[in-house]
GROMACS .gro file of C-alpha atoms in nm:
model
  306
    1UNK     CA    1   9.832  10.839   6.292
    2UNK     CA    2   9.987  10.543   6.131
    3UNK     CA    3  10.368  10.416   6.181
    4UNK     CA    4  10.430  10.198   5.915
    5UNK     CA    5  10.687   9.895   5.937
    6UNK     CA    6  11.033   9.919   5.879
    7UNK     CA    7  11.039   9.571   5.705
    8UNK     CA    8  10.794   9.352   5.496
    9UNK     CA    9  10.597   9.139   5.757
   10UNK     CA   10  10.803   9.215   6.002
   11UNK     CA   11  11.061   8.959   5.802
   12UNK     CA   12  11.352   9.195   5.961
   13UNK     CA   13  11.524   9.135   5.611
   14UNK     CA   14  11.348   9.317   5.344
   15UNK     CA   15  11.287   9.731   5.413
   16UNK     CA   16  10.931   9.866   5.301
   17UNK     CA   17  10.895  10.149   5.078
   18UNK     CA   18  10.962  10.406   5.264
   19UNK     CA   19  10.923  10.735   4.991
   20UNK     CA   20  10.547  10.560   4.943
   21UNK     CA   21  10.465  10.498   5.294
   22UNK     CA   22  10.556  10.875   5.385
   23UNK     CA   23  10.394  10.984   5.074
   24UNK     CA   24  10.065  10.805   5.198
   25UNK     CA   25  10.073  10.980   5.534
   26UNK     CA   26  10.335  10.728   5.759
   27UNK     CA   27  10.473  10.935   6.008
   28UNK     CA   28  10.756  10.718   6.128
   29UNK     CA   29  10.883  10.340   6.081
   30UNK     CA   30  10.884  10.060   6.384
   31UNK     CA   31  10.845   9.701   6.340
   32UNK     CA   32  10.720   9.696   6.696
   33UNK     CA   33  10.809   9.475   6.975
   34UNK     CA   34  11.016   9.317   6.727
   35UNK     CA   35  11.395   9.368   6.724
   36UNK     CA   36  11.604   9.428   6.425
   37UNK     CA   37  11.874   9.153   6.471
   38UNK     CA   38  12.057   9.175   6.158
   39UNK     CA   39  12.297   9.443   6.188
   40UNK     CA   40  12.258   9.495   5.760
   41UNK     CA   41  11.907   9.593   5.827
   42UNK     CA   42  11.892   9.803   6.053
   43UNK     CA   43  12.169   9.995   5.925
   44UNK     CA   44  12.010  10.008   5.567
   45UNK     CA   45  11.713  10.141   5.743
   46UNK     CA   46  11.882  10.393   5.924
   47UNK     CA   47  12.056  10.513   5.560
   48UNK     CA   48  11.679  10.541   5.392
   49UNK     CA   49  11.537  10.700   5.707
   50UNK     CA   50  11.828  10.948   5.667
   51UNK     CA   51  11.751  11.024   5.299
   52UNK     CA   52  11.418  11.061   5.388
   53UNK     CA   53  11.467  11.235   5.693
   54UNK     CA   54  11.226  10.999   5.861
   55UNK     CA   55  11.221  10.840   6.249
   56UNK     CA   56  11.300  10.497   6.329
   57UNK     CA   57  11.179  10.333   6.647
   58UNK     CA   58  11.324  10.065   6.770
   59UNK     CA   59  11.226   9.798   7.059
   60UNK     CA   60  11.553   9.661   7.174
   61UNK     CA   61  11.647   9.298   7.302
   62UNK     CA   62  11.862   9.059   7.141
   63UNK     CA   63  11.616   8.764   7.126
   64UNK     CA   64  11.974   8.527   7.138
   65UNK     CA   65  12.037   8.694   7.484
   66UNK     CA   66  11.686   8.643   7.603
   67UNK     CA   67  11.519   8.379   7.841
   68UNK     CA   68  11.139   8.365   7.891
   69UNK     CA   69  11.037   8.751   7.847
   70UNK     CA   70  10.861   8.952   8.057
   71UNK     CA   71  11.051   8.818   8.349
   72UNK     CA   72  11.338   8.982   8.447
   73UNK     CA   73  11.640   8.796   8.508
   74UNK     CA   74  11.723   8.840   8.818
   75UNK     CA   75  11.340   8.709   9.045
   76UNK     CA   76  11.355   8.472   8.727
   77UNK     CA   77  11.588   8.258   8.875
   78UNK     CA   78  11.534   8.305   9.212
   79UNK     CA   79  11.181   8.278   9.219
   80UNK     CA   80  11.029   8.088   8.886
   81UNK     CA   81  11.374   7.910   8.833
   82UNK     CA   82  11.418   7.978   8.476
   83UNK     CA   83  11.604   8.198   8.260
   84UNK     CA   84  11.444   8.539   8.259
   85UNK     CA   85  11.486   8.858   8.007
   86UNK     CA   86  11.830   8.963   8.079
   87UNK     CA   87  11.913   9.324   8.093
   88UNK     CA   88  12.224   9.255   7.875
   89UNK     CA   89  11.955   9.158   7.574
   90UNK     CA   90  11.853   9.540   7.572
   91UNK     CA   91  12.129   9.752   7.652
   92UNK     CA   92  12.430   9.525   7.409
   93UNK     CA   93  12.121   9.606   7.117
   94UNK     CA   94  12.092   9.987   7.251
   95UNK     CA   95  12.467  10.052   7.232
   96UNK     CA   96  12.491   9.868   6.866
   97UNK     CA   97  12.175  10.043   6.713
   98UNK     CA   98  12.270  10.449   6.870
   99UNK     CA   99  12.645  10.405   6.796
  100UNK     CA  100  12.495  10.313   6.412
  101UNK     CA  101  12.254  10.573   6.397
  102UNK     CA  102  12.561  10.851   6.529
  103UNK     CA  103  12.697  10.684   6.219
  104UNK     CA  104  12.481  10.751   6.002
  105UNK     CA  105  12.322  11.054   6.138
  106UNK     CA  106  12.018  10.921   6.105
  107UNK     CA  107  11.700  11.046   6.344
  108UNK     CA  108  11.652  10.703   6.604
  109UNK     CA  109  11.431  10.654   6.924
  110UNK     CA  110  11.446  10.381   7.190
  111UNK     CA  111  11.136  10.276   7.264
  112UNK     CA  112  11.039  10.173   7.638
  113UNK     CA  113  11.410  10.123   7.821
  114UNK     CA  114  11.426   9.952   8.137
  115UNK     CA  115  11.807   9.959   8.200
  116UNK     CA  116  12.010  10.155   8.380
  117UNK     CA  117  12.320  10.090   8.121
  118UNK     CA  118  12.040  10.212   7.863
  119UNK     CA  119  12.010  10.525   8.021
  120UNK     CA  120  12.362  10.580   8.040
  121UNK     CA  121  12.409  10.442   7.628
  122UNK     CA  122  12.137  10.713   7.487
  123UNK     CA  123  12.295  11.002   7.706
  124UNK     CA  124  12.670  10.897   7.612
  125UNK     CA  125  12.541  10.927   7.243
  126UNK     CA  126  12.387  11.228   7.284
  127UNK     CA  127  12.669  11.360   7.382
  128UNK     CA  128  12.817  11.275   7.043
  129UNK     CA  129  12.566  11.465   6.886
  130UNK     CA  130  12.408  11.187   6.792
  131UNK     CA  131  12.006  11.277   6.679
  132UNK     CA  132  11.902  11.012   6.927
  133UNK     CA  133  11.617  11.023   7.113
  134UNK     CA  134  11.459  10.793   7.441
  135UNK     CA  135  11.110  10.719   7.620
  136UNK     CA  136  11.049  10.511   7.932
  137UNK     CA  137  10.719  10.368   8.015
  138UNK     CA  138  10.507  10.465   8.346
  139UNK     CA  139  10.547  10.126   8.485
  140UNK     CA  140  10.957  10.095   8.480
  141UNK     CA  141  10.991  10.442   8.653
  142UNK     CA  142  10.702  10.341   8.909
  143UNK     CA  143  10.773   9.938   9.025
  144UNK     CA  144  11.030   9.682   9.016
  145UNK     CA  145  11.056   9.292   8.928
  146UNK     CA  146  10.886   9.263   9.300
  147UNK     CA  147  10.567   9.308   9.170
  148UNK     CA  148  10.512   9.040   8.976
  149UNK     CA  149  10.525   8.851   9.382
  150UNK     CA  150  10.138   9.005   9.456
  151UNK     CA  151  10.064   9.115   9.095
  152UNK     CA  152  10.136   8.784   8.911
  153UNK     CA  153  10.093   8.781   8.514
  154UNK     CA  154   9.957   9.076   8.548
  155UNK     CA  155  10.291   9.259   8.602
  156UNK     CA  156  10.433   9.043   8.334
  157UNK     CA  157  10.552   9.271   8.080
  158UNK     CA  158  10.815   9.325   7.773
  159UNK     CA  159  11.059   9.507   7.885
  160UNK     CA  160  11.011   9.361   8.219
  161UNK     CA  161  11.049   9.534   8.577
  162UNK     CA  162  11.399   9.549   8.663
  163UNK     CA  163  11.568   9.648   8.968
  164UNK     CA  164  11.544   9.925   9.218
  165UNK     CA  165  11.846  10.079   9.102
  166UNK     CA  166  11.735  10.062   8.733
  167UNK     CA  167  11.411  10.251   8.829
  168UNK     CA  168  11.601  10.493   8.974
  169UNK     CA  169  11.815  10.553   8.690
  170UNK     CA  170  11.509  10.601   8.461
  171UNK     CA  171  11.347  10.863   8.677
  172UNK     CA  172  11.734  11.028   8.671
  173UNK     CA  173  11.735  10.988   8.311
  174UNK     CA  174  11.348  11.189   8.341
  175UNK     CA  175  11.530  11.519   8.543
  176UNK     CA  176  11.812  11.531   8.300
  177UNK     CA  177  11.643  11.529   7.974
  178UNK     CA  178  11.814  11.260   7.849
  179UNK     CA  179  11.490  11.071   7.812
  180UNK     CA  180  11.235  11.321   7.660
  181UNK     CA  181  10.910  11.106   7.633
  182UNK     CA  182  10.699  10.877   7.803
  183UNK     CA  183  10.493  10.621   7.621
  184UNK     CA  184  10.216  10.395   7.784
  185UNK     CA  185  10.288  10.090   7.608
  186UNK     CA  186   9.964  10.010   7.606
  187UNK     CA  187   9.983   9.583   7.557
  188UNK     CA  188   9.669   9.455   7.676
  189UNK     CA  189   9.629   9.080   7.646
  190UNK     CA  190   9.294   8.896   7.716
  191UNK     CA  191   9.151   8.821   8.055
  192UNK     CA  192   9.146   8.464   7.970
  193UNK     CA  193   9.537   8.475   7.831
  194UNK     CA  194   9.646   8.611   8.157
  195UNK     CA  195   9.458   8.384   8.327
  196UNK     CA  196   9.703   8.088   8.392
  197UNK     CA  197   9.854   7.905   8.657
  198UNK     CA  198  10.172   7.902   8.467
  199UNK     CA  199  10.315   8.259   8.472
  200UNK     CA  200  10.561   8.132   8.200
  201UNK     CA  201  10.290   8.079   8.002
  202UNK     CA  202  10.110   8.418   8.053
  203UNK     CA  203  10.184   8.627   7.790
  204UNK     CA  204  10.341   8.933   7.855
  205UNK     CA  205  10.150   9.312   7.854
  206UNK     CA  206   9.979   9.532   8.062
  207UNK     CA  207   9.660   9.765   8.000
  208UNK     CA  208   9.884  10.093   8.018
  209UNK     CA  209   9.711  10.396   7.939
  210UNK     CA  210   9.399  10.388   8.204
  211UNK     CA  211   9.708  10.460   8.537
  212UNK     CA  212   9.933  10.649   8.294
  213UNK     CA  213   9.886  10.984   8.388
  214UNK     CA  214   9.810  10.889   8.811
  215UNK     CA  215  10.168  10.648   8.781
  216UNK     CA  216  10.390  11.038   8.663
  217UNK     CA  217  10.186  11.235   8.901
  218UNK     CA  218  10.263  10.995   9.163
  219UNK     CA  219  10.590  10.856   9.115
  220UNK     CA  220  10.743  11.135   8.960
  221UNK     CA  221  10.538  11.459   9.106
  222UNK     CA  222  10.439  11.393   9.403
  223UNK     CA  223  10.781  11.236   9.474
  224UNK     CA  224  10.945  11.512   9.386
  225UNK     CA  225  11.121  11.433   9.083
  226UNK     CA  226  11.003  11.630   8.841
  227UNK     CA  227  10.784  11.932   8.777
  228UNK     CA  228  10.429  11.920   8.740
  229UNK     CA  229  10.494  12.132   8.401
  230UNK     CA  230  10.792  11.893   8.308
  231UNK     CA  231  10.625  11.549   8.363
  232UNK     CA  232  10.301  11.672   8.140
  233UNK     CA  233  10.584  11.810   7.841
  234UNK     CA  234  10.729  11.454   7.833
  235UNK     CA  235  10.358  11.302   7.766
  236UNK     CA  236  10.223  11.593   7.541
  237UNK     CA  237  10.479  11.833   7.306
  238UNK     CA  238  10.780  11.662   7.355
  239UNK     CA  239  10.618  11.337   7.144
  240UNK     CA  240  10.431  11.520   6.966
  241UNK     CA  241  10.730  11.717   6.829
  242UNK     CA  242  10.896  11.420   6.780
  243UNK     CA  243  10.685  11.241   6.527
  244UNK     CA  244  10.548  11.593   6.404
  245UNK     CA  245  10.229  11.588   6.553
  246UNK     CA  246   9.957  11.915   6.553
  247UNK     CA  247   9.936  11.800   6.912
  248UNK     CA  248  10.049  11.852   7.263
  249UNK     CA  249  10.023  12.208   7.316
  250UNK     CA  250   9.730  12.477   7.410
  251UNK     CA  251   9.691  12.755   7.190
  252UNK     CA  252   9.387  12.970   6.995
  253UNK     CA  253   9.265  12.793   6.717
  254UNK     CA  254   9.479  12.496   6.830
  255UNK     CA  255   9.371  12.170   6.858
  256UNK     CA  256   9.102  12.101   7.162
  257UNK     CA  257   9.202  11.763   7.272
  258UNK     CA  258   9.232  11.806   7.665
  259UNK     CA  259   9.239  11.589   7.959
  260UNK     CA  260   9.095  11.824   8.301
  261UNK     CA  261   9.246  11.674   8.585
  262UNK     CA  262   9.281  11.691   8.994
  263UNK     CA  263   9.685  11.634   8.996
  264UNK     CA  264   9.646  11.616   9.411
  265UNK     CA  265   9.339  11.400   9.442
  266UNK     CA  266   9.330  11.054   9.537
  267UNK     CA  267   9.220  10.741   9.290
  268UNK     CA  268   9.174  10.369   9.397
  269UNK     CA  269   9.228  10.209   9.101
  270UNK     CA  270   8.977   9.980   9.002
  271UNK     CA  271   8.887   9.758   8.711
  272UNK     CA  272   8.618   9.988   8.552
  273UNK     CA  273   8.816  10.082   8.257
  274UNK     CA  274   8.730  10.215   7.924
  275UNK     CA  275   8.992   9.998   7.750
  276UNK     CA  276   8.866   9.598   7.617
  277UNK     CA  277   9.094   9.464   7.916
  278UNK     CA  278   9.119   9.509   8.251
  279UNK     CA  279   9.460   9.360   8.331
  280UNK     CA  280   9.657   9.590   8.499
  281UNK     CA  281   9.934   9.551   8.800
  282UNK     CA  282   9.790   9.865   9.022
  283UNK     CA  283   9.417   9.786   9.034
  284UNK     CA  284   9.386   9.847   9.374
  285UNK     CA  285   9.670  10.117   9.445
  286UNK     CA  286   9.594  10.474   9.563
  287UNK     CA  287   9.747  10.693   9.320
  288UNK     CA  288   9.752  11.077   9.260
  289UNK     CA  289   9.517  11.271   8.968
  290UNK     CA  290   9.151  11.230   8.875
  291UNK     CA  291   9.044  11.287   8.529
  292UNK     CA  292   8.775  11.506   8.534
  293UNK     CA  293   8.698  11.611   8.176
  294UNK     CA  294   8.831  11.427   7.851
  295UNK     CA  295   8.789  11.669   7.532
  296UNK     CA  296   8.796  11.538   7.189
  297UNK     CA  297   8.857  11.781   6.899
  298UNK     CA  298   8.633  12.000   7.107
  299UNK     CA  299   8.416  11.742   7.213
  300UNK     CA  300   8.325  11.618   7.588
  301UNK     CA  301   8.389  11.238   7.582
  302UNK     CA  302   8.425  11.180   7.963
  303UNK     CA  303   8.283  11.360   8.240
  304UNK     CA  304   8.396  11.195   8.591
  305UNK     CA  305   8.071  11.102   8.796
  306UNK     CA  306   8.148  11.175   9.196
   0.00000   0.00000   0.00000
């Protein structure tokens, strides 16, 4: 599945062709983890997406607003003693990007929030009617900026942790509705990257889709947040409706890509992943679920050895 850039290069001035990128099987537009800072752009983007009746994706932080990323403001200062990303960088860019997409009624997602004022943004919008839509990443409803204290750069990330009460929000933002998907993020950087004694240096990512699953069964099930039934709609149908996807549901005929689990079972997480890197925040954490069976289009391509 390909989503194609919403400018040339990632220049954040000139829009692609969108009618030819659609045409040649795009399924939505993103320029990534890069933020749209001209307001022109994004709001000429917004008007094609609308005439084509395609998504936009957005990563939000005003890079003008930021500090080092990946460091959240807050255990930036007190801690590392330098300006961190501040939470004002992604929720100022949230409110100006949903209030222009209610504008133009034009089909927008937030990618990976971290704020509590985001939260509160995308479901004030809604509200408007606005065709706005909202994920949050299994790390930002699971830890906080603490972790980054025994994790190091390994809990470096972009958005970074936040607070306490902005984890809560997320997971309140989960039970409501008013965030409808959650996306891994998956940002590995190399071992050797990560590897510094400089954690301003480090750059920022995490290897997100080997605890994925374990961090919602944990966090979220287990604690009592959310259905079992609920949790899995926000990582299967609900983003697979969203970008049109054959995917996400279980049906006759349907498509037979399935992950068998143990929701209840115990994991230690350890470094034996089937992703390039290794560098993730929880290797060594007990969490809930143990993939049993992985199925592929119909075929086996993991079978957990007890």
């Amino acid at each position: 599945y390909t989503n194609a850039t919403i400018t040339k290069n990632f220049d954040g001035q000139h829009l692609t062709d969108f009618k030819a990128l659609l045409e040649n099987g795009a399924l939505s537009f993103s320029d990534d983890g890069i933020p749209l800072t001209s307001t022109k752009t994004l709001r000429d983007a917004l008007k094609l997406a609308k005439k084509h009746d395609a998504l936009i994706s957005l990563h939000e932080e005003d890079p003008e607003l930021n500090g080092i990323l990946g460091l959240n403001e807050d255990i930036a200062e007190k801690h590392f003693h330098v300006c961190g990303a501040t939470g004002v960088a992604e929720y100022s860019m949230v409110a100006r990007d949903v209030m222009i997409a209610y504008a133009e009624e034009a089909r927008l997602h937030v990618q990976h929030l971290s704020k509590a004022e985001s939260v509160k943004l995308v479901e004030f919008v809604q509200g408007l009617g606005a065709k706005v839509t909202a994920e949050v990443s299994p790390q930002h409803f699971s830890k906080t900026e603490s972790l980054l204290l025994t994790a190091g750069a390994n809990a470096k990330m972009n958005p970074p942790l936040r607070l306490e009460s902005d984890r809560l929000a997320v997971i309140e933002g989960l039970k409501s509705g008013i965030i409808s998907v959650i996306a891994t993020d998956h940002a590995p950087p190399h071992a050797d990257e990560k590897a510094v004694d400089d954690i301003t240096k480090a750059p920022s990512g995490m290897t997100g889709l080997e605890t994925s699953l374990s961090l919602g069964l944990t966090y979220l099930v287990n604690a009592g947040h959310l259905s079992l039934s609920d949790y899995l709609a926000k990582m299967t149908i609900n983003p697979a409706q969203l970008y049109n996807l054959d995917a996400g549901y279980l049906a006759e005929n349907g498509p037979a890509d399935l992950v068998i689990f143990a929701d209840t079972e115990d994991r230690v997480v350890t470094s034996q992943f089937a992703s390039k890197a290794a560098n993730s925040p929880f290797i060594g954490e007990t969490l809930k679920g143990v993939v049993k069976y992985t199925v592929a289009d119909g075929e086996v391509v993991y079978q957990h050895q007890n």
